[in-house]
Amino acid sequence: MEIIGLTGGIASGKSTVSEQFAQHGWAIVDADAIAHQLTAIGGKALPLIQEAFGVDYLQSDGSLNRRKLGRLVFANPALLETLNGIMQPLIRQRIAEKFDQAATAGQPYVVLDAPTLFEQGYQDDCDQVVVVSIDLGTQLQRLQQRDGFSLAEARQRVASQMPLKEKVARADWVIDNSGSWQATWLQVAWLIDHFSMI
Ligand SMILES: Nc1ncnc2c1ncn2[C@@H]1O[C@H](COP(=O)(O)OP(=O)(O)OP(=O)(O)O)[C@@H](O)[C@H]1O
Ligand SMILES: [Mg+2]
C-alpha cells in the first residue's frame, strides 16, 4: 500500500484535493476529522481538555466550544502546545489504526490529509508528499469567507503555522490552488494518473 501525504496551509485547499482522490476511490485518512471525533461528546480527548483548560471551554451541553478554545490557543503558543500534547498522541494512534484497516481492506493507495504533516513528522510514514499551495492574498480571502474571520484573525491563523514556502520546499509534488477549481482539478487528475503509473 502506498501512503500519500497531503498537506498545505490553512484553507489552501487540502480538503478540496483530497475529495478528488476520494472520488477516484482512494482511501482518505483525515487528521482533522479524527481530531473532531476525539473532541466530540464521548471522544477520548474531551475529558483531558476539560481537565487542562477548565469547564469554561465547554458549552452547556458538554460539547467543546471550539471557537473559544481556538481563539485562546492561537493567541498563545504555550497553550497551543498544551492542546497539541493532548491531541497529537491520540491522533497518531487513530491514524495508525486507519492505515491498518486500509491495508487489511487491500487498498492500493491511502491519502493522509494532515494540516501539520511536517510538524508532526508524518512524512516519514509517507511514500510521497503532496503540498497544496496558494498565494497569501487568496488564502486570506478564502479563509475569511469560509470561517467568517476578520482579516486579523485570518492572518493570525496563517502566522501560527509553518510557512507554506517551507512546506513547498519539502514537498515531492505541489498543487497550486490559487486559481480556478478547474485548474486545480486538472493538476490533481494528472497526479492521480502519474501515481497510478509508477
Ligand atoms: N480553486 C478554488 N477556487 C475557489 N474556492 C476554492 C478553491 N479551492 C478551495 N476553495 C474554497 O476555499 C476554502 C478552503 O478550501 P479547503 O477547505 O479545501 O481548504 P483546506 O486546506 O482543507 O482547509 P483547512 O486547513 O481548514 O482544512 C473552502 O471554502 C473552499 O470551498
Ligand atoms: Mg480541510
Short mmCIF file of C-alpha atoms and ligand atoms in Angstrom, two decimals:
data_model
loop_
_atom_site.label_atom_id
_atom_site.label_comp_id
_atom_site.label_asym_id
_atom_site.label_seq_id
_atom_site.Cartn_x
_atom_site.Cartn_y
_atom_site.Cartn_z
CA MET A 1 0.00 0.00 0.00
CA GLU A 2 1.30 3.45 -0.98
CA ILE A 3 0.81 6.18 1.58
CA ILE A 4 0.43 9.64 0.07
CA GLY A 5 0.74 12.56 2.48
CA LEU A 6 -1.34 15.64 1.72
CA THR A 7 -0.68 18.92 3.46
CA GLY A 8 -0.54 22.68 2.95
CA GLY A 9 -1.58 25.86 4.68
CA ILE A 10 -4.89 26.53 6.38
CA ALA A 11 -7.63 26.91 3.74
CA SER A 12 -5.11 26.24 0.97
CA GLY A 13 -7.37 23.53 -0.47
CA LYS A 14 -6.37 20.21 1.14
CA SER A 15 -9.95 19.01 1.58
CA THR A 16 -10.77 20.06 -1.98
CA VAL A 17 -7.88 17.99 -3.31
CA SER A 18 -8.48 15.00 -1.02
CA GLU A 19 -12.11 14.92 -2.20
CA GLN A 20 -10.83 14.32 -5.72
CA PHE A 21 -8.59 11.48 -4.53
CA ALA A 22 -11.61 10.02 -2.70
CA GLN A 23 -13.74 10.23 -5.84
CA HIS A 24 -11.02 8.22 -7.57
CA GLY A 25 -11.60 5.51 -4.96
CA TRP A 26 -8.53 6.07 -2.82
CA ALA A 27 -8.86 5.75 0.94
CA ILE A 28 -8.60 9.02 2.86
CA VAL A 29 -7.39 9.37 6.41
CA ASP A 30 -8.34 12.88 7.53
CA ALA A 31 -6.41 14.08 10.59
CA ASP A 32 -8.82 16.99 11.11
CA ALA A 33 -11.84 14.67 11.08
CA ILE A 34 -10.07 12.44 13.62
CA ALA A 35 -9.39 15.48 15.83
CA HIS A 36 -13.07 16.39 15.56
CA GLN A 37 -14.20 12.90 16.61
CA LEU A 38 -11.78 12.88 19.53
CA THR A 39 -13.18 16.18 20.80
CA ALA A 40 -16.85 15.34 20.21
CA ILE A 41 -19.02 14.28 23.14
CA GLY A 42 -17.80 10.83 24.19
CA GLY A 43 -14.45 11.40 22.44
CA LYS A 44 -11.26 10.42 24.26
CA ALA A 45 -9.77 13.93 24.23
CA LEU A 46 -12.72 15.84 25.68
CA PRO A 47 -12.20 14.96 29.38
CA LEU A 48 -8.47 15.67 29.04
CA ILE A 49 -9.20 19.10 27.54
CA GLN A 50 -11.66 19.84 30.32
CA GLU A 51 -9.05 18.91 32.87
CA ALA A 52 -6.39 21.15 31.28
CA PHE A 53 -8.50 24.18 30.27
CA GLY A 54 -11.50 24.04 32.58
CA VAL A 55 -15.26 23.89 32.00
CA ASP A 56 -15.18 27.44 30.58
CA TYR A 57 -14.30 25.91 27.23
CA LEU A 58 -17.30 23.60 27.14
CA GLN A 59 -20.80 24.56 26.08
CA SER A 60 -23.74 24.00 28.42
CA ASP A 61 -24.50 20.65 26.68
CA GLY A 62 -20.96 19.41 27.48
CA SER A 63 -19.61 19.77 23.94
CA LEU A 64 -16.41 21.64 23.19
CA ASN A 65 -16.59 25.36 22.47
CA ARG A 66 -14.19 25.08 19.53
CA ARG A 67 -14.23 28.74 18.58
CA LYS A 68 -13.44 29.90 22.13
CA LEU A 69 -10.65 27.35 22.59
CA GLY A 70 -9.33 28.20 19.10
CA ARG A 71 -9.20 31.90 19.97
CA LEU A 72 -7.31 31.11 23.18
CA VAL A 73 -4.68 28.74 21.82
CA PHE A 74 -3.99 30.53 18.54
CA ALA A 75 -3.17 33.67 20.52
CA ASN A 76 -0.98 31.76 22.97
CA PRO A 77 1.75 29.37 21.71
CA ALA A 78 2.29 27.73 25.13
CA LEU A 79 -1.39 26.79 25.39
CA LEU A 80 -1.38 25.57 21.79
CA GLU A 81 1.44 23.29 22.86
CA THR A 82 -0.64 22.04 25.81
CA LEU A 83 -3.54 21.26 23.48
CA ASN A 84 -1.22 19.55 20.99
CA GLY A 85 0.24 17.47 23.82
CA ILE A 86 -3.25 16.11 24.48
CA MET A 87 -4.35 15.74 20.86
CA GLN A 88 -1.34 14.57 18.88
CA PRO A 89 -0.67 11.19 20.56
CA LEU A 90 -4.38 10.30 20.26
CA ILE A 91 -4.47 11.39 16.60
CA ARG A 92 -1.33 9.41 15.84
CA GLN A 93 -2.87 6.28 17.33
CA ARG A 94 -6.08 6.64 15.26
CA ILE A 95 -4.09 7.28 12.06
CA ALA A 96 -2.11 4.07 12.62
CA GLU A 97 -5.36 2.14 13.16
CA LYS A 98 -6.84 3.56 9.96
CA PHE A 99 -3.71 2.69 7.96
CA ASP A 100 -4.00 -0.89 9.25
CA GLN A 101 -7.67 -1.01 8.24
CA ALA A 102 -6.89 0.29 4.72
CA ALA A 103 -4.09 -2.24 4.31
CA THR A 104 -6.33 -5.08 5.51
CA ALA A 105 -9.02 -3.94 3.06
CA GLY A 106 -6.44 -4.25 0.26
CA GLN A 107 -6.43 -0.54 -0.64
CA PRO A 108 -3.55 0.20 -3.05
CA TYR A 109 -3.43 3.90 -2.04
CA VAL A 110 -4.23 5.75 1.13
CA VAL A 111 -4.09 9.55 1.37
CA LEU A 112 -3.20 11.10 4.72
CA ASP A 113 -4.72 14.61 4.83
CA ALA A 114 -2.88 16.29 7.70
CA PRO A 115 -2.51 20.07 8.08
CA THR A 116 0.54 19.63 10.32
CA LEU A 117 2.07 16.67 8.48
CA PHE A 118 5.65 18.02 8.59
CA GLU A 119 5.31 19.47 12.10
CA GLN A 120 4.29 16.01 13.38
CA GLY A 121 6.88 14.12 11.32
CA TYR A 122 4.34 12.07 9.34
CA GLN A 123 6.40 12.50 6.15
CA ASP A 124 8.49 9.56 7.40
CA ASP A 125 5.41 7.31 7.11
CA CYS A 126 4.58 8.57 3.60
CA ASP A 127 5.89 7.33 0.25
CA GLN A 128 5.10 10.67 -1.43
CA VAL A 129 4.13 14.06 -0.03
CA VAL A 130 1.82 16.43 -1.92
CA VAL A 131 1.58 20.06 -0.77
CA VAL A 132 -1.38 22.23 -1.74
CA SER A 133 -0.03 25.71 -2.25
CA ILE A 134 -1.84 29.03 -2.59
CA ASP A 135 -0.84 32.68 -2.75
CA LEU A 136 -1.26 34.53 0.55
CA GLY A 137 -3.87 37.01 -0.69
CA THR A 138 -6.17 34.26 -1.98
CA GLN A 139 -5.60 32.18 1.16
CA LEU A 140 -6.61 35.05 3.47
CA GLN A 141 -9.63 35.83 1.33
CA ARG A 142 -10.90 32.20 1.26
CA LEU A 143 -10.23 31.79 4.98
CA GLN A 144 -12.23 34.92 5.86
CA GLN A 145 -15.04 33.90 3.57
CA ARG A 146 -15.28 30.30 4.77
CA ASP A 147 -14.84 30.78 8.52
CA GLY A 148 -16.12 34.34 8.98
CA PHE A 149 -12.78 35.50 10.36
CA SER A 150 -11.67 39.11 10.32
CA LEU A 151 -8.51 39.82 8.31
CA ALA A 152 -6.54 40.00 11.59
CA GLU A 153 -7.85 36.60 12.73
CA ALA A 154 -7.11 35.05 9.34
CA ARG A 155 -3.57 36.45 9.44
CA GLN A 156 -3.08 35.08 12.96
CA ARG A 157 -4.12 31.55 11.90
CA VAL A 158 -1.77 31.64 8.92
CA ALA A 159 1.09 33.03 11.04
CA SER A 160 0.69 30.27 13.65
CA GLN A 161 1.57 27.61 11.05
CA MET A 162 4.84 26.53 9.44
CA PRO A 163 5.35 28.91 6.48
CA LEU A 164 3.79 27.47 3.33
CA LYS A 165 7.05 28.17 1.44
CA GLU A 166 8.83 25.76 3.77
CA LYS A 167 6.22 23.06 3.13
CA VAL A 168 6.51 23.58 -0.63
CA ALA A 169 10.30 23.20 -0.36
CA ARG A 170 9.82 19.84 1.38
CA ALA A 171 7.15 18.52 -0.98
CA ASP A 172 7.59 15.79 -3.59
CA TRP A 173 4.65 17.28 -5.53
CA VAL A 174 2.98 20.70 -5.41
CA ILE A 175 -0.60 21.52 -6.42
CA ASP A 176 -1.16 25.25 -6.91
CA ASN A 177 -4.72 26.04 -5.81
CA SER A 178 -4.54 29.84 -6.30
CA GLY A 179 -6.57 29.62 -9.49
CA SER A 180 -9.92 28.17 -10.56
CA TRP A 181 -11.47 24.87 -9.45
CA GLN A 182 -10.84 23.59 -12.96
CA ALA A 183 -7.13 24.46 -12.87
CA THR A 184 -6.72 22.52 -9.62
CA TRP A 185 -8.82 19.62 -10.84
CA LEU A 186 -6.50 19.21 -13.86
CA GLN A 187 -3.39 19.16 -11.68
CA VAL A 188 -4.85 16.51 -9.36
CA ALA A 189 -6.05 14.40 -12.31
CA TRP A 190 -2.51 14.49 -13.69
CA LEU A 191 -1.09 13.43 -10.32
CA ILE A 192 -3.54 10.54 -9.97
CA ASP A 193 -2.52 9.30 -13.44
CA HIS A 194 1.13 9.70 -12.57
CA PHE A 195 0.88 7.80 -9.26
CA SER A 196 -1.16 5.07 -10.93
CA MET A 197 1.64 4.52 -13.46
CA ILE A 198 4.54 4.25 -11.01
N1 LIG B 1 -9.88 26.61 -6.58
C1 LIG B 1 -10.76 27.17 -5.74
N2 LIG B 1 -11.49 28.24 -6.12
C2 LIG B 1 -12.34 28.85 -5.26
N3 LIG B 1 -12.55 28.46 -3.99
C3 LIG B 1 -11.85 27.40 -3.53
C4 LIG B 1 -10.94 26.70 -4.39
N4 LIG B 1 -10.38 25.69 -3.66
C5 LIG B 1 -10.93 25.76 -2.43
N5 LIG B 1 -11.81 26.77 -2.35
C6 LIG B 1 -12.57 27.18 -1.14
O1 LIG B 1 -11.60 27.63 -0.20
C7 LIG B 1 -11.90 27.19 1.11
C8 LIG B 1 -10.75 26.34 1.65
O2 LIG B 1 -10.65 25.13 0.91
P1 LIG B 1 -10.47 23.73 1.67
O3 LIG B 1 -11.48 23.57 2.73
O4 LIG B 1 -10.34 22.67 0.64
O5 LIG B 1 -9.04 24.01 2.34
P2 LIG B 1 -8.29 23.15 3.47
O6 LIG B 1 -6.83 23.31 3.16
O7 LIG B 1 -8.84 21.79 3.58
O8 LIG B 1 -8.65 24.00 4.76
P3 LIG B 1 -8.35 23.58 6.32
O9 LIG B 1 -6.93 23.96 6.55
O10 LIG B 1 -9.24 24.42 7.13
O11 LIG B 1 -8.62 22.12 6.44
C9 LIG B 1 -13.22 26.42 1.01
O12 LIG B 1 -14.26 27.29 1.32
C10 LIG B 1 -13.29 26.02 -0.46
O13 LIG B 1 -14.61 25.89 -0.91
MG MG B 2 -9.54 20.71 5.26
#
